[in-house]
CSV table of C-alpha atoms in Angstrom, one decimal:
chain,number,residue,atom,x,y,z
A,1,MET,CA,138.3,9.1,3.2
A,2,LEU,CA,138.9,12.7,2.1
A,3,LEU,CA,140.5,14.9,4.8
A,4,ILE,CA,139.7,18.6,4.1
A,5,TYR,CA,141.2,21.5,6.0
A,6,ASN,CA,138.9,24.3,4.8
A,7,ARG,CA,140.7,27.6,5.6
A,8,GLU,CA,137.9,29.9,4.5
A,9,THR,CA,136.2,31.7,7.4
A,10,ASN,CA,133.1,33.1,5.6
A,11,PRO,CA,130.1,31.5,7.4
A,12,ALA,CA,127.9,31.4,4.3
A,13,TYR,CA,130.7,29.8,2.3
A,14,ASN,CA,131.5,27.2,4.9
A,15,LEU,CA,127.8,26.1,5.4
A,16,ALA,CA,127.5,25.9,1.7
A,17,ALA,CA,130.7,23.8,1.5
A,18,GLU,CA,129.2,21.3,4.0
A,19,GLU,CA,126.1,20.9,1.8
A,20,TYR,CA,128.2,20.6,-1.3
A,21,VAL,CA,130.4,17.8,0.0
A,22,LEU,CA,127.4,16.1,1.5
A,23,THR,CA,125.3,16.1,-1.7
A,24,GLU,CA,128.0,16.2,-4.5
A,25,LYS,CA,130.8,14.0,-3.3
A,26,CYS,CA,130.6,10.3,-2.9
A,27,GLU,CA,133.6,9.7,-0.7
A,28,ASP,CA,133.6,9.6,3.1
A,29,ILE,CA,134.8,13.0,4.4
A,30,VAL,CA,136.3,14.7,7.4
A,31,MET,CA,136.3,18.5,7.1
A,32,LEU,CA,137.8,21.0,9.6
A,33,TRP,CA,137.0,24.7,9.5
A,34,ARG,CA,136.4,27.9,11.4
A,35,ASN,CA,133.9,30.8,11.0
A,36,SER,CA,134.2,34.5,11.6
A,37,ASP,CA,131.7,35.9,14.1
A,38,SER,CA,128.3,34.3,13.4
A,39,VAL,CA,125.3,32.7,14.9
A,40,ILE,CA,124.4,29.4,13.3
A,41,ILE,CA,120.8,28.4,13.9
A,42,GLY,CA,119.2,25.0,13.5
A,43,CYS,CA,117.1,24.2,10.5
A,44,ASN,CA,113.8,24.1,12.5
A,45,GLN,CA,114.4,27.3,14.5
A,46,ASN,CA,112.8,30.7,14.4
A,47,ALA,CA,115.7,33.1,13.9
A,48,ILE,CA,114.1,36.0,15.8
A,49,GLU,CA,113.8,33.9,19.0
A,50,GLU,CA,117.4,32.7,19.1
A,51,MET,CA,119.5,35.8,19.4
A,52,ASN,CA,119.7,39.4,20.6
A,53,LEU,CA,119.1,41.1,17.3
A,54,ASP,CA,120.3,44.5,18.6
A,55,TYR,CA,123.6,42.9,19.6
A,56,ILE,CA,123.9,41.0,16.4
A,57,LYS,CA,123.5,44.2,14.3
A,58,GLU,CA,125.8,46.3,16.5
A,59,ASN,CA,128.6,43.8,16.4
A,60,ASP,CA,128.3,42.8,12.7
A,61,ILE,CA,127.6,39.2,13.5
A,62,THR,CA,126.4,37.0,10.6
A,63,VAL,CA,123.3,34.8,10.9
A,64,ILE,CA,123.3,31.5,8.9
A,65,ARG,CA,120.8,28.6,9.0
A,66,ARG,CA,122.3,25.2,8.8
A,67,LEU,CA,121.0,21.9,7.5
A,68,THR,CA,120.9,20.1,10.8
A,69,GLY,CA,118.5,20.4,13.7
A,70,GLY,CA,119.3,21.4,17.3
A,71,GLY,CA,119.9,24.8,18.9
A,72,ALA,CA,121.7,28.0,18.0
A,73,VAL,CA,125.4,28.3,18.5
A,74,PHE,CA,127.9,31.1,18.4
A,75,HIS,CA,131.0,30.8,16.1
A,76,ASP,CA,134.1,32.9,16.0
A,77,LEU,CA,137.7,32.2,15.1
A,78,GLY,CA,138.3,30.8,18.6
A,79,ASN,CA,135.9,28.0,17.8
A,80,VAL,CA,136.9,25.0,15.7
A,81,ASN,CA,134.3,23.0,13.7
A,82,PHE,CA,134.5,19.4,12.5
A,83,THR,CA,132.3,17.7,9.9
A,84,PHE,CA,132.0,14.0,9.2
A,85,ILE,CA,130.2,12.6,6.2
A,86,LYS,CA,129.6,9.0,5.5
A,87,SER,CA,127.4,6.7,3.6
A,88,ASN,CA,124.4,6.3,5.8
A,89,ASP,CA,123.5,3.2,7.7
A,90,GLU,CA,120.7,2.9,10.2
A,91,LYS,CA,123.2,2.4,13.0
A,92,LEU,CA,125.0,5.7,12.4
A,93,PHE,CA,122.1,8.2,13.0
A,94,ASN,CA,122.2,9.3,16.7
A,95,ASP,CA,125.6,7.5,17.2
A,96,TYR,CA,127.1,10.6,18.8
A,97,SER,CA,129.6,8.5,20.8
A,98,GLY,CA,131.0,6.9,17.6
A,99,PHE,CA,131.3,10.1,15.7
A,100,THR,CA,132.9,12.1,18.5
A,101,ALA,CA,135.3,9.4,19.6
A,102,PRO,CA,138.3,10.6,17.5
A,103,VAL,CA,137.8,14.2,18.7
A,104,ARG,CA,137.6,13.1,22.3
A,105,GLU,CA,140.7,11.0,21.8
A,106,TYR,CA,142.6,14.0,20.5
A,107,LEU,CA,141.6,16.1,23.5
A,108,GLU,CA,142.7,13.4,25.8
A,109,SER,CA,146.1,13.3,24.0
A,110,LEU,CA,146.4,16.9,25.1
A,111,GLY,CA,145.7,16.0,28.7
A,112,VAL,CA,142.1,17.2,28.6
A,113,LYS,CA,139.7,15.0,30.4
A,114,CYS,CA,136.3,15.2,28.6
A,115,GLU,CA,133.2,13.1,28.2
A,116,LEU,CA,130.1,12.7,26.1
A,117,SER,CA,127.3,14.2,28.1
A,118,GLY,CA,123.6,13.9,27.5
A,119,ARG,CA,122.7,13.1,23.9
A,120,ASN,CA,125.1,15.2,21.9
A,121,ASP,CA,127.5,17.4,24.0
A,122,ILE,CA,131.1,17.0,24.9
A,123,THR,CA,131.9,18.4,28.4
A,124,ILE,CA,134.8,19.2,30.7
A,125,GLU,CA,133.9,19.0,34.4
A,126,GLY,CA,130.3,19.4,33.4
A,127,ALA,CA,130.8,22.5,31.2
A,128,LYS,CA,130.0,22.2,27.5
A,129,ILE,CA,132.8,22.6,25.0
A,130,SER,CA,131.1,20.9,22.0
A,131,GLY,CA,127.6,20.6,20.6
A,132,ASN,CA,126.8,18.1,17.8
A,133,ALA,CA,124.1,17.6,15.3
A,134,GLN,CA,123.3,15.3,12.4
A,135,THR,CA,121.2,15.1,9.2
A,136,VAL,CA,120.7,12.5,6.5
A,137,LYS,CA,120.4,13.4,2.8
A,138,HIS,CA,120.7,11.4,-0.4
A,139,GLY,CA,121.7,8.2,1.5
A,140,ARG,CA,124.6,10.0,3.3
A,141,ILE,CA,124.8,11.1,6.9
A,142,MET,CA,126.4,14.4,8.0
A,143,HIS,CA,127.6,14.8,11.6
A,144,HIS,CA,129.1,18.1,12.6
A,145,GLY,CA,130.2,19.7,15.9
A,146,THR,CA,131.8,22.6,17.5
A,147,LEU,CA,134.9,22.9,19.7
A,148,LEU,CA,135.1,26.0,21.9
A,149,PHE,CA,138.8,26.5,22.2
A,150,SER,CA,139.3,30.2,22.9
A,151,SER,CA,135.9,31.8,21.9
A,152,ASN,CA,134.9,35.2,23.1
A,153,MET,CA,132.5,34.3,25.9
A,154,GLY,CA,131.3,37.9,26.1
A,155,LYS,CA,130.2,37.9,22.5
A,156,LEU,CA,128.8,34.4,22.8
A,157,SER,CA,126.5,35.4,25.7
A,158,GLY,CA,125.7,38.7,24.2
A,159,ALA,CA,124.6,37.3,20.8
A,160,LEU,CA,122.6,34.4,22.3
A,161,LYS,CA,121.1,36.3,25.2
A,162,VAL,CA,117.5,36.8,24.0
A,163,ARG,CA,115.5,39.6,25.7
A,164,GLU,CA,112.0,39.0,27.0
A,165,ILE,CA,110.5,37.0,24.2
A,166,LYS,CA,108.3,38.9,21.8
A,167,ALA,CA,107.6,36.0,19.4
A,168,GLU,CA,105.7,32.8,19.9
A,169,SER,CA,106.2,30.0,17.4
A,170,ARG,CA,106.5,26.2,16.9
A,171,GLY,CA,110.2,26.6,16.2
A,172,ILE,CA,112.6,24.5,18.3
A,173,LYS,CA,114.1,26.7,21.0
A,174,SER,CA,117.7,26.4,22.2
A,175,TYR,CA,118.7,25.2,25.6
A,176,ARG,CA,121.6,27.2,27.1
A,177,SER,CA,124.2,25.2,28.8
A,178,ARG,CA,127.2,26.3,31.0
A,179,VAL,CA,130.2,26.5,28.6
A,180,THR,CA,133.9,26.7,28.9
A,181,ASN,CA,137.0,27.0,26.6
A,182,ILE,CA,139.3,24.1,26.0
A,183,SER,CA,142.3,26.5,26.3
A,184,GLU,CA,141.5,27.0,30.0
A,185,HIS,CA,142.0,23.3,30.7
A,186,LEU,CA,145.4,22.7,28.9
A,187,SER,CA,148.5,22.1,31.0
A,188,GLU,CA,150.6,23.8,28.3
A,189,LYS,CA,149.4,26.9,26.4
A,190,MET,CA,148.7,26.7,22.7
A,191,GLY,CA,146.9,28.9,20.2
A,192,VAL,CA,143.8,28.0,18.3
A,193,GLU,CA,145.7,27.6,15.0
A,194,ASP,CA,148.1,25.1,16.7
A,195,PHE,CA,145.1,23.3,18.1
A,196,LEU,CA,143.5,23.1,14.7
A,197,GLU,CA,146.7,22.0,13.0
A,198,GLY,CA,147.2,19.3,15.7
A,199,LEU,CA,143.6,18.0,15.1
A,200,TYR,CA,144.3,17.9,11.4
A,201,GLU,CA,147.4,15.9,11.9
A,202,TRP,CA,145.6,13.6,14.4
A,203,PHE,CA,143.0,12.8,11.8
A,204,SER,CA,145.6,12.3,9.1
A,205,LYS,CA,147.5,9.7,11.3
A,206,ASN,CA,144.5,8.0,13.0
A,207,VAL,CA,141.7,7.9,10.5
A,208,PRO,CA,142.0,4.8,8.2
A,209,ASP,CA,142.7,5.6,4.6
A,210,ALA,CA,142.7,9.4,5.2
A,211,GLU,CA,143.6,11.3,2.0
A,212,ARG,CA,144.3,15.0,2.2
A,213,TYR,CA,142.2,17.0,-0.2
A,214,GLU,CA,142.0,20.6,-1.3
A,215,PHE,CA,139.0,22.1,-2.9
A,216,SER,CA,139.5,22.5,-6.7
A,217,GLU,CA,138.5,25.6,-8.6
A,218,GLU,CA,135.4,23.6,-9.8
A,219,ASP,CA,134.5,22.8,-6.2
A,220,ARG,CA,134.9,26.4,-5.2
A,221,ARG,CA,132.7,27.7,-8.1
A,222,ALA,CA,130.0,25.2,-7.1
A,223,ILE,CA,130.2,26.3,-3.4
A,224,GLU,CA,130.0,30.0,-4.4
A,225,ARG,CA,126.9,29.2,-6.5
A,226,LEU,CA,125.3,27.6,-3.4
A,227,VAL,CA,126.1,30.8,-1.4
A,228,ASP,CA,124.5,33.0,-4.1
A,229,GLU,CA,121.4,30.7,-4.4
A,230,LYS,CA,120.9,29.8,-0.7
A,231,TYR,CA,123.2,30.5,2.2
A,232,GLY,CA,123.8,34.2,1.3
A,233,LEU,CA,120.0,34.9,1.1
A,234,TRP,CA,117.7,36.3,3.7
A,235,GLU,CA,115.0,33.9,2.4
A,236,TRP,CA,117.1,30.9,3.7
A,237,ASN,CA,118.6,32.3,6.8
A,238,PHE,CA,115.5,34.2,8.1
A,239,GLY,CA,112.6,33.5,5.8
A,240,ASN,CA,112.8,29.8,6.3
A,241,SER,CA,111.6,30.3,9.9
A,242,PRO,CA,108.5,28.4,11.1
A,243,LYS,CA,105.2,30.3,11.4
A,244,TYR,CA,105.2,32.6,14.4
A,245,ASN,CA,103.2,35.4,16.0
A,246,TYR,CA,105.1,38.5,17.2
A,247,ARG,CA,103.9,41.0,19.7
A,248,ASN,CA,105.4,44.2,21.2
A,249,MET,CA,104.3,47.3,23.0
A,250,LYS,CA,106.0,50.5,24.0
A,251,LYS,CA,105.0,53.8,25.5
A,252,TYR,CA,106.1,57.0,23.6
A,253,PRO,CA,105.5,60.7,24.4
A,254,PHE,CA,102.7,60.6,21.8
A,255,GLY,CA,101.0,57.5,23.3
A,256,VAL,CA,101.2,53.7,23.7
A,257,VAL,CA,101.5,51.6,20.5
A,258,GLU,CA,100.8,47.9,20.5
A,259,ILE,CA,101.6,45.7,17.5
A,260,TYR,CA,100.7,42.1,16.7
A,261,ILE,CA,102.1,40.4,13.7
A,262,GLU,CA,101.4,37.0,12.1
A,263,THR,CA,104.1,35.6,9.8
A,264,GLU,CA,104.7,32.7,7.5
A,265,ASN,CA,108.3,32.1,6.2
A,266,ALA,CA,109.2,35.3,8.1
A,267,THR,CA,106.8,37.4,5.9
A,268,VAL,CA,104.0,39.4,7.4
A,269,THR,CA,100.6,37.7,6.7
A,270,GLY,CA,98.6,39.7,9.2
A,271,ILE,CA,99.1,42.8,11.4
A,272,ASN,CA,97.1,44.6,14.1
A,273,ILE,CA,98.1,47.9,15.6
A,274,LYS,CA,96.4,49.3,18.7
A,275,GLY,CA,97.0,52.0,21.2
A,276,ASP,CA,96.0,55.5,22.5
A,277,PHE,CA,97.8,57.4,19.8
A,278,PHE,CA,96.3,59.8,17.3
A,279,GLY,CA,96.5,59.7,13.5
A,280,VAL,CA,95.2,61.5,10.4
A,281,ARG,CA,94.6,58.4,8.4
A,282,ASP,CA,92.9,55.1,9.1
A,283,ILE,CA,95.3,52.6,10.7
A,284,CYS,CA,93.8,49.8,8.6
A,285,GLU,CA,95.5,51.3,5.6
A,286,LEU,CA,98.8,50.9,7.3
A,287,GLU,CA,98.1,47.4,8.4
A,288,ASN,CA,97.0,46.3,4.9
A,289,GLY,CA,100.0,48.0,3.3
A,290,LEU,CA,102.4,46.0,5.4
A,291,VAL,CA,101.0,42.6,4.5
A,292,GLY,CA,103.5,40.7,2.3
A,293,THR,CA,106.5,42.6,3.7
A,294,ALA,CA,109.5,40.6,5.0
A,295,HIS,CA,109.6,40.6,8.8
A,296,SER,CA,113.0,42.3,9.0
A,297,TYR,CA,114.0,45.8,10.2
A,298,GLU,CA,115.2,46.9,6.8
A,299,LYS,CA,112.2,45.8,4.9
A,300,ILE,CA,109.7,47.1,7.5
A,301,LEU,CA,111.5,50.5,7.5
A,302,GLU,CA,111.5,50.7,3.7
A,303,LYS,CA,107.7,50.0,3.7
A,304,ALA,CA,107.0,52.4,6.6
A,305,ARG,CA,108.7,55.2,4.7
A,306,GLU,CA,106.7,54.4,1.6
A,307,LEU,CA,103.5,54.5,3.6
A,308,CYS,CA,104.4,57.6,5.8
A,309,VAL,CA,103.8,56.1,9.2
A,310,GLY,CA,103.5,59.5,10.9
A,311,SER,CA,100.2,60.1,9.1
A,312,TYR,CA,98.7,57.0,10.8
A,313,ILE,CA,100.5,57.3,14.2
A,314,SER,CA,101.1,61.0,14.8
A,315,GLY,CA,104.6,61.7,16.2
A,316,MET,CA,106.1,58.3,15.3
A,317,THR,CA,109.1,58.1,13.0
A,318,GLU,CA,109.6,55.3,10.5
A,319,GLU,CA,112.7,54.1,12.4
A,320,GLU,CA,110.7,53.9,15.7
A,321,PHE,CA,108.0,51.9,14.0
A,322,ALA,CA,110.5,49.5,12.4
A,323,ARG,CA,112.2,48.9,15.7
A,324,LEU,CA,108.9,48.3,17.4
A,325,ALA,CA,107.8,45.8,14.7
A,326,THR,CA,111.1,43.8,14.7
A,327,GLU,CA,112.5,44.3,18.2
A,328,GLN,CA,115.6,46.1,16.9
């Protein structure tokens, strides 16, 4: 079994690294890693429903879609991630107890009493410290999980606190659990780096046939290609969202504007704008002009400037329209 301590903290790189070792390596693998500030959403989720987009933008938090299902999670350098990859067997899928056992044993060696709770969480005194998810590809199973060690709980709640929902979709929505940091339950203080090094050493000593492995230059080039072609792209992270309908309404000094948007792959397929505003040009022209635009603040703003929104909704700026259309 290859034991990888991946020291990169770029979220796109690390999610690409997971897919790379899942699909391109044949050995069983354990990989430990951390991400800089990011929200990692499940493969079946609608990105717009899972986070506070205003907060995400203001705090420069990266959004990445992962291969596995389940809910959205916040990562920062106070959070440690572990990934197991094995040749699949029917008994392994949904065996959360078996996969998380060595992690729980390590925590117990530090004096932390924890347990597997529900289907896929590790908890301390009922508070969640770890969420886990799985996927199967090419005859191999990937199980990965988080370990909240000293995460910024303010950022976690700010990033994942969704305001009154403006989108309705068939995406899988997250369930928010009470969470805690492992560091608060240790009898002796330690930093996240020491915790991660300790976990690495624990796997090295306790996992049969563990062989330490560092990514080669060839590995890194392949991972970077996957970032360029997938994990670094809006089309994967946002555009891969399920179909959803978006609605919003706001009162301005010049009148009320209501907007209804239908999307597929996070691209506008239909739009209807109503309200008691005035305009020089027919609003249908604006609606038709926006079809085919990516449902993101930047792309809507770009198109709104091109179409001169103020000539359709007198008094409205392009920035106001883009915010209304994307809840920025």
